[in-house]
XYZ file of C-alpha atoms in Angstrom:
753
model
C 0.000 0.000 0.000
C 1.305 3.447 -0.952
C 2.296 5.813 1.804
C 3.295 9.475 1.812
C 6.930 10.271 2.313
C 8.470 13.662 2.916
C 11.923 14.610 1.664
C 13.626 17.812 2.796
C 16.724 18.961 0.891
C 18.791 21.746 2.441
C 21.677 23.727 0.999
C 22.101 25.806 -2.144
C 18.949 24.426 -3.725
C 16.829 27.467 -4.556
C 17.371 29.350 -7.792
C 19.367 26.466 -9.312
C 16.621 24.600 -11.198
C 16.126 22.110 -8.393
C 12.326 21.941 -8.463
C 12.159 21.376 -12.245
C 14.834 18.689 -11.804
C 12.774 16.972 -9.062
C 9.674 17.219 -11.244
C 11.444 15.543 -14.160
C 12.832 12.809 -11.925
C 9.372 12.148 -10.467
C 8.023 11.722 -14.014
C 10.733 9.137 -14.717
C 9.791 7.221 -11.554
C 6.064 7.672 -12.256
C 5.486 9.106 -8.820
C 2.705 11.368 -7.624
C 3.230 14.167 -5.160
C 4.573 17.673 -5.165
C 7.731 19.776 -4.733
C 8.018 23.328 -3.432
C 10.494 25.747 -1.910
C 10.176 26.396 1.795
C 12.096 28.119 4.559
C 14.499 25.158 4.880
C 15.208 24.552 1.192
C 13.170 22.190 -0.971
C 10.216 20.168 0.329
C 9.058 17.038 -1.541
C 6.018 14.805 -0.925
C 5.742 11.400 -2.597
C 2.991 8.780 -2.737
C 5.217 5.758 -2.809
C 6.451 2.603 -1.194
C 9.384 3.152 1.149
C 11.860 1.270 -1.032
C 11.002 3.353 -4.087
C 11.135 6.603 -2.097
C 14.638 5.685 -0.921
C 15.671 4.867 -4.499
C 14.245 8.202 -5.670
C 16.202 10.077 -2.998
C 19.460 8.348 -4.003
C 18.889 9.259 -7.647
C 18.072 12.829 -6.653
C 21.310 13.244 -4.701
C 23.479 11.588 -7.340
C 22.079 13.611 -10.264
C 21.305 16.982 -8.687
C 21.860 20.139 -10.800
C 25.548 20.931 -11.135
C 25.272 24.381 -9.559
C 23.344 23.104 -6.537
C 25.016 22.240 -3.225
C 23.202 19.725 -1.024
C 24.218 20.121 2.602
C 21.662 17.796 4.191
C 18.687 15.640 3.315
C 16.045 13.666 5.169
C 13.357 11.129 4.346
C 10.430 10.435 6.656
C 6.916 9.069 6.506
C 4.116 11.555 7.200
C 0.334 11.303 7.435
C -1.074 10.032 4.156
C -1.974 12.665 1.552
C -3.337 11.594 -1.795
C -1.969 13.301 -4.925
C -3.432 12.889 -8.417
C -0.272 14.032 -10.239
C 3.186 15.329 -9.471
C 3.331 19.114 -9.446
C 5.432 22.122 -8.526
C 3.425 23.758 -5.769
C 3.555 27.380 -4.552
C 6.279 27.996 -2.003
C 5.573 27.435 1.662
C 7.014 29.661 4.380
C 5.788 29.086 7.884
C 8.916 30.086 9.787
C 11.987 32.277 9.404
C 14.191 31.486 6.413
C 16.874 28.855 7.070
C 18.618 28.401 3.713
C 21.736 29.689 1.949
C 21.459 32.677 -0.366
C 22.064 31.577 -3.952
C 24.984 33.430 -5.601
C 25.019 34.785 -9.149
C 25.995 32.392 -11.962
C 27.747 33.259 -15.231
C 25.936 32.737 -18.520
C 25.796 29.063 -19.548
C 26.770 27.647 -22.963
C 23.144 26.978 -23.944
C 22.167 30.608 -23.401
C 25.265 31.762 -25.300
C 24.166 29.624 -28.252
C 20.711 31.189 -28.210
C 21.866 34.819 -28.221
C 24.215 34.028 -31.125
C 21.592 32.215 -33.208
C 19.776 34.583 -35.583
C 16.878 32.132 -35.821
C 16.332 31.993 -32.055
C 13.786 34.298 -30.426
C 16.433 35.314 -27.876
C 18.948 36.310 -30.518
C 20.869 39.336 -29.199
C 18.741 39.552 -26.035
C 21.210 40.930 -23.482
C 19.542 39.448 -20.386
C 19.069 35.860 -21.473
C 19.153 33.434 -18.528
C 17.832 30.016 -17.560
C 17.586 27.750 -14.512
C 21.354 27.187 -14.681
C 22.627 30.745 -15.069
C 22.018 34.413 -14.403
C 21.779 36.772 -11.426
C 20.424 35.403 -8.148
C 21.850 37.158 -5.076
C 22.110 40.440 -7.004
C 18.330 40.548 -7.573
C 17.051 38.962 -4.334
C 14.676 41.006 -2.190
C 13.320 38.269 0.084
C 12.827 34.512 0.266
C 12.026 31.846 -0.876
C 13.633 32.403 -4.292
C 10.603 33.114 -6.454
C 10.211 35.726 -9.162
C 7.904 37.729 -6.892
C 10.746 37.969 -4.371
C 13.272 39.379 -6.849
C 13.639 42.624 -8.761
C 12.507 40.668 -11.865
C 8.998 41.040 -10.420
C 8.933 44.425 -12.170
C 8.716 42.543 -15.486
C 5.659 40.448 -16.363
C 6.377 37.453 -18.587
C 4.911 37.528 -22.090
C 2.832 34.627 -23.395
C 5.839 32.826 -24.883
C 7.940 33.182 -21.732
C 4.989 32.043 -19.616
C 4.617 28.994 -21.877
C 8.283 28.109 -21.365
C 7.928 28.654 -17.635
C 5.001 26.231 -17.361
C 6.242 23.602 -19.847
C 7.886 20.690 -18.014
C 9.839 19.770 -21.161
C 11.351 23.238 -21.579
C 14.736 24.064 -20.056
C 13.214 27.272 -18.666
C 10.554 25.359 -16.765
C 10.172 27.343 -13.543
C 13.099 29.635 -14.373
C 12.468 32.562 -12.019
C 14.565 35.033 -14.044
C 12.925 34.171 -17.370
C 12.423 37.052 -19.820
C 12.946 37.986 -23.449
C 13.197 41.109 -25.600
C 9.398 41.381 -25.745
C 8.768 41.450 -22.000
C 12.149 41.866 -20.375
C 14.883 44.299 -19.431
C 15.592 47.248 -21.699
C 18.936 48.826 -22.585
C 19.532 52.519 -23.106
C 22.662 54.098 -24.637
C 23.418 57.768 -23.924
C 26.250 60.244 -24.116
C 27.872 61.429 -20.906
C 25.512 64.415 -20.814
C 22.451 62.156 -21.098
C 21.662 62.575 -24.798
C 19.846 59.386 -25.969
C 21.583 57.476 -28.759
C 19.893 54.077 -29.021
C 17.579 51.585 -27.301
C 17.835 48.629 -29.708
C 20.325 46.074 -28.354
C 21.948 45.236 -31.701
C 22.455 48.923 -32.466
C 23.791 49.572 -28.953
C 26.327 46.745 -29.199
C 27.487 47.993 -32.597
C 27.850 51.590 -31.421
C 29.546 50.699 -28.107
C 32.041 48.466 -29.933
C 32.865 51.363 -32.209
C 33.202 53.779 -29.298
C 35.633 51.486 -27.481
C 37.707 50.843 -30.620
C 37.859 54.620 -31.155
C 39.456 55.179 -27.748
C 36.390 56.107 -25.716
C 35.491 55.052 -22.166
C 32.078 53.417 -21.704
C 30.260 52.941 -18.388
C 28.192 49.788 -18.828
C 25.681 48.430 -16.333
C 26.172 44.681 -15.984
C 23.926 42.472 -13.841
C 26.063 43.169 -10.745
C 26.757 46.877 -11.258
C 28.506 49.300 -13.600
C 31.806 48.546 -15.322
C 34.140 51.084 -16.901
C 35.395 49.756 -20.227
C 38.006 50.786 -22.777
C 40.360 49.222 -25.340
C 43.103 47.239 -23.571
C 45.601 48.148 -26.304
C 44.921 51.880 -26.315
C 47.484 53.457 -23.982
C 45.895 56.880 -24.265
C 42.439 55.616 -23.311
C 43.849 53.630 -20.368
C 45.880 56.606 -19.154
C 42.777 58.804 -19.364
C 40.756 56.223 -17.415
C 43.479 56.106 -14.735
C 43.453 59.867 -14.360
C 39.679 60.217 -14.273
C 39.124 57.226 -11.979
C 41.915 58.508 -9.691
C 43.749 55.204 -9.940
C 47.330 56.060 -10.988
C 48.924 52.613 -10.892
C 46.685 49.873 -9.452
C 46.198 47.074 -12.042
C 43.057 46.972 -14.165
C 41.129 43.769 -14.890
C 40.863 42.445 -18.434
C 37.748 41.044 -20.078
C 38.532 38.540 -22.848
C 36.167 37.414 -25.617
C 37.020 33.695 -25.341
C 39.008 31.058 -23.493
C 40.918 30.346 -26.703
C 42.234 33.904 -26.830
C 43.252 33.710 -23.160
C 45.171 30.497 -23.882
C 46.881 32.242 -26.761
C 48.085 35.124 -24.564
C 48.661 33.582 -21.118
C 50.253 30.640 -19.336
C 47.182 28.690 -18.310
C 47.206 25.655 -16.019
C 44.354 23.267 -15.313
C 43.348 25.067 -12.102
C 43.353 28.489 -13.770
C 41.239 27.237 -16.664
C 38.794 25.590 -14.282
C 38.434 28.828 -12.312
C 37.943 30.957 -15.437
C 35.128 28.720 -16.681
C 33.491 28.050 -13.289
C 29.940 29.201 -12.536
C 31.351 32.014 -10.357
C 33.417 33.391 -13.250
C 36.048 35.246 -11.193
C 38.958 37.341 -12.357
C 42.000 35.015 -12.414
C 45.553 36.331 -12.062
C 47.649 34.961 -14.938
C 51.203 35.266 -16.223
C 51.271 36.512 -19.833
C 53.281 34.823 -22.543
C 56.211 36.818 -23.837
C 54.564 38.037 -27.027
C 51.150 39.655 -26.792
C 50.361 42.093 -29.573
C 46.983 43.456 -28.476
C 47.670 44.422 -24.849
C 49.212 47.578 -23.424
C 50.646 45.518 -20.539
C 52.720 48.259 -18.917
C 49.750 50.605 -18.826
C 47.288 47.977 -17.602
C 49.457 46.759 -14.700
C 52.440 49.097 -14.231
C 55.522 47.325 -12.893
C 53.877 43.878 -12.809
C 54.227 40.748 -14.924
C 50.847 39.288 -14.021
C 47.394 40.384 -15.140
C 43.832 39.776 -13.932
C 41.701 38.149 -16.635
C 38.040 37.107 -16.840
C 35.458 35.890 -19.336
C 32.022 37.477 -19.950
C 29.710 36.796 -17.018
C 26.424 37.806 -18.674
C 24.627 37.787 -22.010
C 25.247 41.523 -22.335
C 29.015 41.152 -21.958
C 29.019 38.111 -24.244
C 27.344 40.106 -27.030
C 29.764 42.982 -26.577
C 32.845 40.759 -26.627
C 31.538 38.822 -29.647
C 31.392 42.139 -31.495
C 34.760 43.451 -30.293
C 36.797 40.234 -30.536
C 39.625 41.877 -28.551
C 40.375 42.144 -24.824
C 39.172 45.270 -23.045
C 39.634 46.893 -19.661
C 36.590 46.134 -17.491
C 37.052 47.725 -14.086
C 34.551 48.495 -11.331
C 32.306 51.454 -12.085
C 33.319 53.830 -9.327
C 35.849 56.451 -8.339
C 38.814 54.718 -6.690
C 37.990 53.863 -3.085
C 34.196 54.071 -3.492
C 31.791 51.127 -3.826
C 30.541 49.799 -7.144
C 27.686 51.875 -8.560
C 24.432 50.198 -9.582
C 21.878 53.019 -9.994
C 21.710 55.048 -13.227
C 21.287 58.410 -11.489
C 24.236 57.667 -9.208
C 26.352 56.555 -12.173
C 25.634 59.712 -14.138
C 26.293 61.941 -11.124
C 29.621 60.305 -10.250
C 30.947 58.993 -13.560
C 29.893 61.588 -16.158
C 33.386 63.094 -15.947
C 34.930 59.643 -16.395
C 32.856 57.935 -19.097
C 32.157 59.264 -22.585
C 29.090 57.045 -22.966
C 26.690 55.138 -20.716
C 24.851 51.865 -21.234
C 22.017 51.721 -18.689
C 19.288 49.141 -18.161
C 16.126 49.099 -16.058
C 16.726 46.009 -13.891
C 17.200 47.047 -10.275
C 20.226 45.506 -8.552
C 19.453 44.751 -4.916
C 23.004 43.729 -3.984
C 25.743 45.308 -6.151
C 28.988 43.312 -6.126
C 32.510 43.594 -7.472
C 33.943 40.711 -9.459
C 35.724 38.068 -7.392
C 39.499 37.629 -7.825
C 41.601 34.478 -7.380
C 45.113 33.286 -8.152
C 47.028 30.042 -7.780
C 50.298 29.094 -6.115
C 50.923 25.588 -7.386
C 47.728 23.735 -6.517
C 46.814 26.185 -3.742
C 44.010 28.600 -4.606
C 44.457 32.069 -3.140
C 41.274 34.134 -2.991
C 42.167 37.809 -3.338
C 38.613 39.141 -3.319
C 35.463 37.178 -2.545
C 32.410 38.732 -4.124
C 30.217 38.034 -7.191
C 29.575 34.314 -7.640
C 31.272 33.326 -4.364
C 29.464 35.374 -1.707
C 27.464 35.507 0.514
C 27.245 31.867 1.578
C 29.762 29.939 3.615
C 28.880 26.342 2.773
C 31.968 24.577 4.136
C 30.299 23.503 7.383
C 27.681 24.798 9.786
C 29.160 26.547 12.802
C 28.039 25.659 16.280
C 26.199 28.007 18.602
C 22.604 28.809 19.380
C 22.713 32.613 19.452
C 22.170 34.875 16.469
C 25.534 36.529 15.812
C 26.727 39.481 13.733
C 30.500 39.851 13.318
C 31.462 43.326 12.094
C 34.897 42.543 10.658
C 37.762 44.960 10.117
C 38.228 48.481 8.765
C 40.038 47.823 5.479
C 38.677 45.210 3.056
C 35.561 45.094 5.189
C 33.008 42.296 5.324
C 30.440 41.184 7.883
C 29.421 37.672 8.905
C 25.863 36.938 9.993
C 24.445 33.817 11.652
C 20.660 34.298 11.873
C 19.838 30.587 11.589
C 21.645 27.278 10.989
C 23.686 28.812 8.161
C 26.613 31.215 8.042
C 26.591 34.161 5.632
C 29.844 35.974 4.857
C 29.127 39.157 2.925
C 30.961 40.207 -0.234
C 33.929 42.537 0.067
C 32.988 46.204 0.581
C 36.278 48.104 0.870
C 37.794 50.728 3.133
C 35.340 52.069 5.708
C 37.122 55.431 5.724
C 35.030 56.095 2.622
C 31.594 57.450 3.531
C 30.025 55.692 0.523
C 31.585 52.347 1.484
C 30.442 52.738 5.092
C 26.938 53.584 3.887
C 26.852 50.498 1.612
C 28.163 48.366 4.498
C 25.408 49.574 6.856
C 22.745 49.279 4.170
C 23.646 45.634 3.496
C 23.559 44.705 7.189
C 20.116 46.305 7.438
C 18.958 44.351 4.375
C 20.199 41.094 5.901
C 18.388 41.641 9.193
C 15.244 42.353 7.162
C 15.759 39.432 4.774
C 16.067 36.948 7.630
C 13.579 38.770 9.877
C 15.893 38.686 12.855
C 18.256 40.854 14.854
C 21.586 39.747 16.328
C 21.808 38.725 19.958
C 25.605 39.037 19.911
C 27.720 41.613 18.074
C 31.445 40.973 17.582
C 33.918 43.769 16.865
C 37.649 44.231 16.400
C 39.667 45.266 19.460
C 40.707 48.484 17.678
C 38.253 51.049 19.115
C 38.570 53.466 16.170
C 37.697 51.062 13.379
C 34.439 52.263 11.832
C 33.170 48.677 12.022
C 33.843 48.692 15.785
C 32.181 52.075 16.298
C 29.122 50.984 14.322
C 29.041 47.615 16.101
C 28.960 49.275 19.505
C 26.121 51.565 18.397
C 24.039 48.708 17.025
C 24.693 46.403 19.972
C 23.375 49.163 22.222
C 20.339 49.768 19.969
C 19.525 46.056 19.708
C 20.383 45.397 23.369
C 22.777 42.719 22.140
C 25.831 41.296 23.883
C 29.043 42.996 22.669
C 32.357 41.129 22.394
C 35.762 42.218 21.101
C 38.183 39.908 19.284
C 41.828 40.815 18.671
C 42.558 41.244 14.963
C 45.266 38.612 14.474
C 43.536 36.054 16.656
C 40.534 36.461 14.356
C 42.800 35.798 11.356
C 44.101 32.622 13.004
C 40.579 31.511 13.927
C 39.445 32.022 10.309
C 41.891 29.482 8.894
C 41.217 27.073 11.758
C 37.514 27.394 10.939
C 37.977 26.875 7.206
C 39.855 23.625 7.809
C 37.633 22.498 10.704
C 40.602 22.253 13.071
C 38.886 23.363 16.278
C 38.398 19.750 17.320
C 42.065 18.911 16.770
C 43.915 17.247 19.635
C 47.328 18.305 18.332
C 49.059 21.617 18.897
C 48.728 23.929 15.874
C 50.961 26.904 15.147
C 49.334 29.985 13.665
C 51.349 32.344 11.475
C 49.541 35.651 11.002
C 51.348 38.225 8.876
C 49.745 41.425 7.649
C 50.078 45.200 7.643
C 48.422 46.427 10.814
C 46.246 45.405 13.709
C 46.079 46.636 17.286
C 47.828 44.188 19.584
C 46.946 43.258 23.149
C 49.989 45.177 24.388
C 49.135 48.389 22.519
C 51.713 47.811 19.774
C 50.802 47.438 16.111
C 50.987 43.724 15.436
C 51.462 42.135 12.036
C 54.189 39.495 12.327
C 52.696 37.034 14.804
C 53.144 33.406 15.766
C 50.387 31.810 17.850
C 49.695 28.364 19.198
C 46.262 26.745 19.376
C 46.057 23.961 21.945
C 43.226 22.596 24.072
C 40.760 25.188 22.669
C 43.027 28.029 23.739
C 45.023 30.487 21.650
C 48.254 32.050 22.889
C 50.833 34.343 21.308
C 54.031 32.383 20.808
C 56.485 34.836 19.222
C 56.642 37.747 16.812
C 58.896 39.749 14.549
C 61.196 42.087 16.434
C 59.481 45.335 17.362
C 60.605 48.403 15.394
C 59.419 52.006 15.444
C 56.169 53.099 13.812
C 56.261 56.779 12.900
C 54.233 59.325 10.930
C 50.876 57.631 11.615
C 49.092 56.489 8.432
C 51.968 57.696 6.245
C 53.970 54.691 7.404
C 51.711 52.413 5.327
C 51.830 54.750 2.318
C 55.584 55.391 2.200
C 57.780 52.254 2.129
C 60.839 54.471 2.657
C 59.590 55.166 6.204
C 59.469 51.441 6.954
C 62.990 51.132 5.600
C 64.193 53.966 7.828
C 62.609 52.365 10.899
C 63.843 48.841 10.203
C 67.478 49.499 9.377
C 69.956 49.480 12.273
C 70.703 53.065 13.345
C 74.298 52.754 12.103
C 73.113 52.006 8.560
C 70.356 54.605 8.158
C 72.684 57.087 6.539
C 72.709 54.908 3.430
C 69.093 55.797 2.628
C 69.325 59.563 3.256
C 68.926 60.240 -0.476
C 65.311 59.033 -0.316
C 64.360 62.095 1.785
C 64.646 65.854 1.512
C 66.807 67.615 4.122
C 63.733 68.733 6.034
C 62.147 65.273 5.892
C 65.359 63.640 7.070
C 65.523 65.907 10.089
C 61.826 65.558 10.947
C 61.696 61.767 10.632
C 64.874 61.216 12.643
C 63.475 63.454 15.371
C 60.326 61.319 15.337
C 62.438 58.205 15.752
C 64.199 59.662 18.801
C 60.902 60.472 20.526
C 58.733 57.601 19.260
C 57.104 55.074 21.589
C 54.767 53.251 19.179
C 56.169 49.898 18.014
C 55.238 47.395 15.317
C 55.954 43.805 14.359
C 54.336 44.199 10.920
C 55.565 41.902 8.138
C 53.532 43.972 5.692
C 55.743 46.941 6.532
C 58.804 44.683 6.304
C 57.862 43.922 2.685
C 57.598 47.682 2.129
C 61.039 48.223 3.652
C 62.717 45.630 1.444
C 60.934 46.991 -1.649
C 62.241 50.467 -0.832
C 65.740 49.141 -0.146
C 65.745 47.543 -3.615
C 64.493 50.836 -5.118
C 61.210 49.272 -6.268
C 59.122 52.060 -4.760
C 59.384 54.639 -1.977
C 55.771 55.785 -2.029
C 52.569 53.988 -3.023
C 49.149 54.856 -4.426
C 47.298 51.707 -3.329
C 47.490 49.172 -0.527
C 50.037 46.397 -1.083
C 51.657 48.083 -4.095
C 55.254 47.809 -2.866
C 54.747 44.181 -1.817
C 53.396 43.369 -5.282
C 56.458 44.911 -6.921
C 58.678 42.903 -4.600
C 56.860 39.673 -5.427
C 57.059 40.519 -9.113
C 60.820 41.017 -8.827
C 61.256 37.762 -6.907
C 59.439 35.827 -9.638
C 61.996 37.100 -12.157
C 64.723 35.082 -10.403
C 65.536 31.973 -12.465
C 68.544 30.678 -10.525
C 68.743 27.762 -8.142
C 70.694 29.307 -5.277
C 68.163 30.659 -2.749
C 69.574 32.783 0.062
C 68.693 32.413 3.734
C 69.357 35.837 5.203
C 68.930 34.444 8.732
C 70.986 31.289 8.321
C 72.348 30.049 11.638
C 70.409 32.617 13.652
C 68.096 31.155 16.289
C 66.149 33.596 18.464
C 62.734 33.538 20.101
C 61.550 36.436 17.939
C 62.513 37.104 14.310
C 65.367 39.710 14.281
C 64.178 42.329 11.787
C 67.204 44.628 11.906
C 69.618 41.731 11.451
C 67.582 40.604 8.464
C 67.591 44.095 6.936
C 71.301 44.528 7.584
C 72.094 41.260 5.791
C 69.906 42.216 2.834
C 71.617 45.619 2.595
C 75.001 43.868 2.620
C 74.127 41.677 -0.370
C 72.801 44.688 -2.261
C 76.067 46.535 -1.622
C 77.941 43.476 -2.883
C 76.068 43.734 -6.186
C 73.625 40.828 -6.066
C 70.692 41.240 -8.450
C 67.425 42.647 -7.168
C 65.581 39.502 -8.259
C 67.886 37.194 -6.289
C 67.651 39.376 -3.187
C 63.847 39.600 -3.428
C 63.627 35.843 -3.930
C 65.998 35.250 -1.016
C 63.923 37.469 1.267
C 60.769 35.440 0.610
C 62.755 32.192 0.894
C 64.015 33.368 4.286
C 60.482 34.080 5.483
C 59.345 30.595 4.473
C 62.290 29.023 6.316
C 61.619 31.150 9.420
C 58.116 29.679 9.677
C 59.401 26.118 9.509
C 62.167 26.870 12.045
C 59.600 28.325 14.457
C 57.373 25.264 14.030
C 60.263 22.894 14.745
C 61.335 24.845 17.815
C 57.802 24.647 19.207
C 57.098 21.044 18.156
C 54.166 21.860 15.870
C 53.520 19.708 12.811
C 50.468 21.622 11.548
C 50.896 25.258 10.535
C 47.931 27.533 9.793
C 48.720 30.744 7.885
C 46.564 33.817 7.399
C 46.871 37.578 6.871
C 47.343 39.659 3.730
C 51.003 38.688 3.324
C 49.864 35.177 2.390
C 48.417 36.496 -0.847
C 52.034 36.354 -2.033
C 52.068 33.370 -4.387
C 55.806 32.692 -4.128
C 55.687 32.635 -0.325
C 52.738 30.225 -0.330
C 54.297 27.985 -2.983
C 57.720 27.904 -1.293
C 56.265 27.267 2.125
C 54.063 24.472 0.772
C 56.966 22.769 -1.029
C 59.517 23.120 1.772
C 56.972 22.210 4.423
C 55.887 19.061 2.603
C 59.501 17.903 2.273
C 60.044 18.419 6.003
C 56.855 16.669 7.076
C 54.722 19.697 7.985
C 51.031 20.136 7.182
C 50.323 23.625 5.826
C 46.855 25.191 5.989
C 45.915 28.438 4.223
C 42.687 30.375 3.675
C 41.180 29.116 0.437
C 37.415 29.670 0.521
C 37.945 33.104 2.060
C 40.614 35.661 1.326
C 43.641 35.619 3.635
C 43.411 39.401 3.957
C 41.089 41.349 6.255
C 38.021 40.071 4.409
C 38.243 36.986 6.645
C 38.261 38.940 9.921
C 34.481 38.863 10.378
C 34.391 35.088 9.862
C 37.374 34.719 12.192
C 35.631 36.774 14.861
C 32.695 34.378 14.690
C 34.957 31.304 14.924
C 36.885 32.769 17.851
C 33.682 33.594 19.717
C 32.227 30.132 19.203
C 35.293 27.965 19.792
C 38.111 29.676 21.713
C 37.915 29.431 25.495
C 40.373 32.137 26.550
């Protein structure tokens, strides 16, 4: 006798074509029942015998849509309900939402084929999507994921789209973002002063291609926000974009028309190719081949031998790149330091002096996002920026704890982490909270999340630095919400983030944490940034650090590598860098050194000092610039004679001035910059392994912005493996301050001290 069985599937299962997939599977098994979205994921009822229901569930799990992520599933018998057919029922929501937020997906191959086929009704439709691709998080307003709960609700489906939507044999069956040129999103091309030029997509693509090839800058609204585009081989256009965007030297991202063209221009390994073609579609950092004829490399990424490359993420970008057939600059639509713009009025107000032309559209973007950025060091993925396609879910494992928690993160590279239910949500990257616009976007997104999940935090976690804007805001909100307020030291949060990623909190062995970055307020009032910790028995203790040196000139220290050099050289050797300062500066800075009391252990500043010593840069225009030049120089070394600048030296803390003195000596002796830079990074890798041996730790967990250096990660991985160490790095999250909010959560939930 048939019974009724209930299946609940939890995870990333809404907005991925899961219900149409279940429907099709039920037809194959000739089962009656229903499937719907609910607050926990996907709910299925079956009239079936138990054995067949179990077989159905196995088939469902084994053949689930590729872009879905099943985190849990259950099968249980419920009170009998008779069904005449199998149907997709309206969504049920009886409680607060308890599911992941579905990220955006890049355009799939089937949709690409349609927009390129002149006989297809979606030919040249710039917002073609299906159940397997298109915006999700960017257009979400509430849950469950239904058209009515997205910004697509502003567009009513035409008869043909409605037919597709209701046809079980159509690949757009229950596609919530379904639309076409008859009923869908409309483009609008204007000049910078707002003069209309075209509304027909084909005409717009043709004109925009011509504008870009003629050296113009175009602000184009993609499905995640505006991009600023220009010809990647036009030095004049790129230089003009740099000046107008107020971005003098930071690298620009490249948008390529095809994978084949990327392979032609860049060294591309299996991991890089997989990342480029993944559903997230991030920017991937690649090393160019020696001969590239259609790229102004030195203008795109001054002083660097690696470039950020991506493929079109949407139908609109696919159409544009099909027309252009050449790589273009595609950088975030903003003024440097501000968040990505998504509203037409805002774009015109802020970018009319930057762009010559605008491509607008009338789809509202609920959550604007930058493109994600990754790179590889051997087989190790390094996430540089986690945003479109990767955020806001953290699907690695549910974190323990019963309270609703909001972790406010850091000040630079800000993110927040929210736990309103059984899932963890780590927001996309926002930027530097010194910017009013970034701070406003940060606050706005937290407010949207509390509304989306219909809950307020019971605990608010902040950084121990009292002047971080995230800490100030966290204190205000904790007071308003009457929530418990906790502080977590910056570098301990970094360490906790990598422990959390690798699920090491239950480990019975002692684990050494290596946390290297630019700045973070330490427990002793110094500016930490070169820290060694130990995690043992659910406790975290500081083990050692880089030798303290002076920190002078406040924020200028992070902007002028020459200041780090001055502070880190032994006093007897400072005279050798006098030429980097004017007479007045030399006198002022030396006076500061005599009176200074603020100290730092920052490895980020150590990278700056070595870069300045090697004359790679004395001042910077963006964070990490000097370190990137130093890494670039180190990668130019082709020899097989790595230098250990601290060979034979064993001290509790890493002796910075001895290290700098030895580097200066080799420079004076005439060693090449590339060998010295390589030796410096080699020395750092060895120092980690020495510290681990001295403290009897076999597992080493590394975090902090310094570990975005690919050579350091690759060297450490190779040397560590040979010596029997287990190395753990941030991989899902960025190693920089983007992981602080997640680390704050992990520290709060797992660390006892």
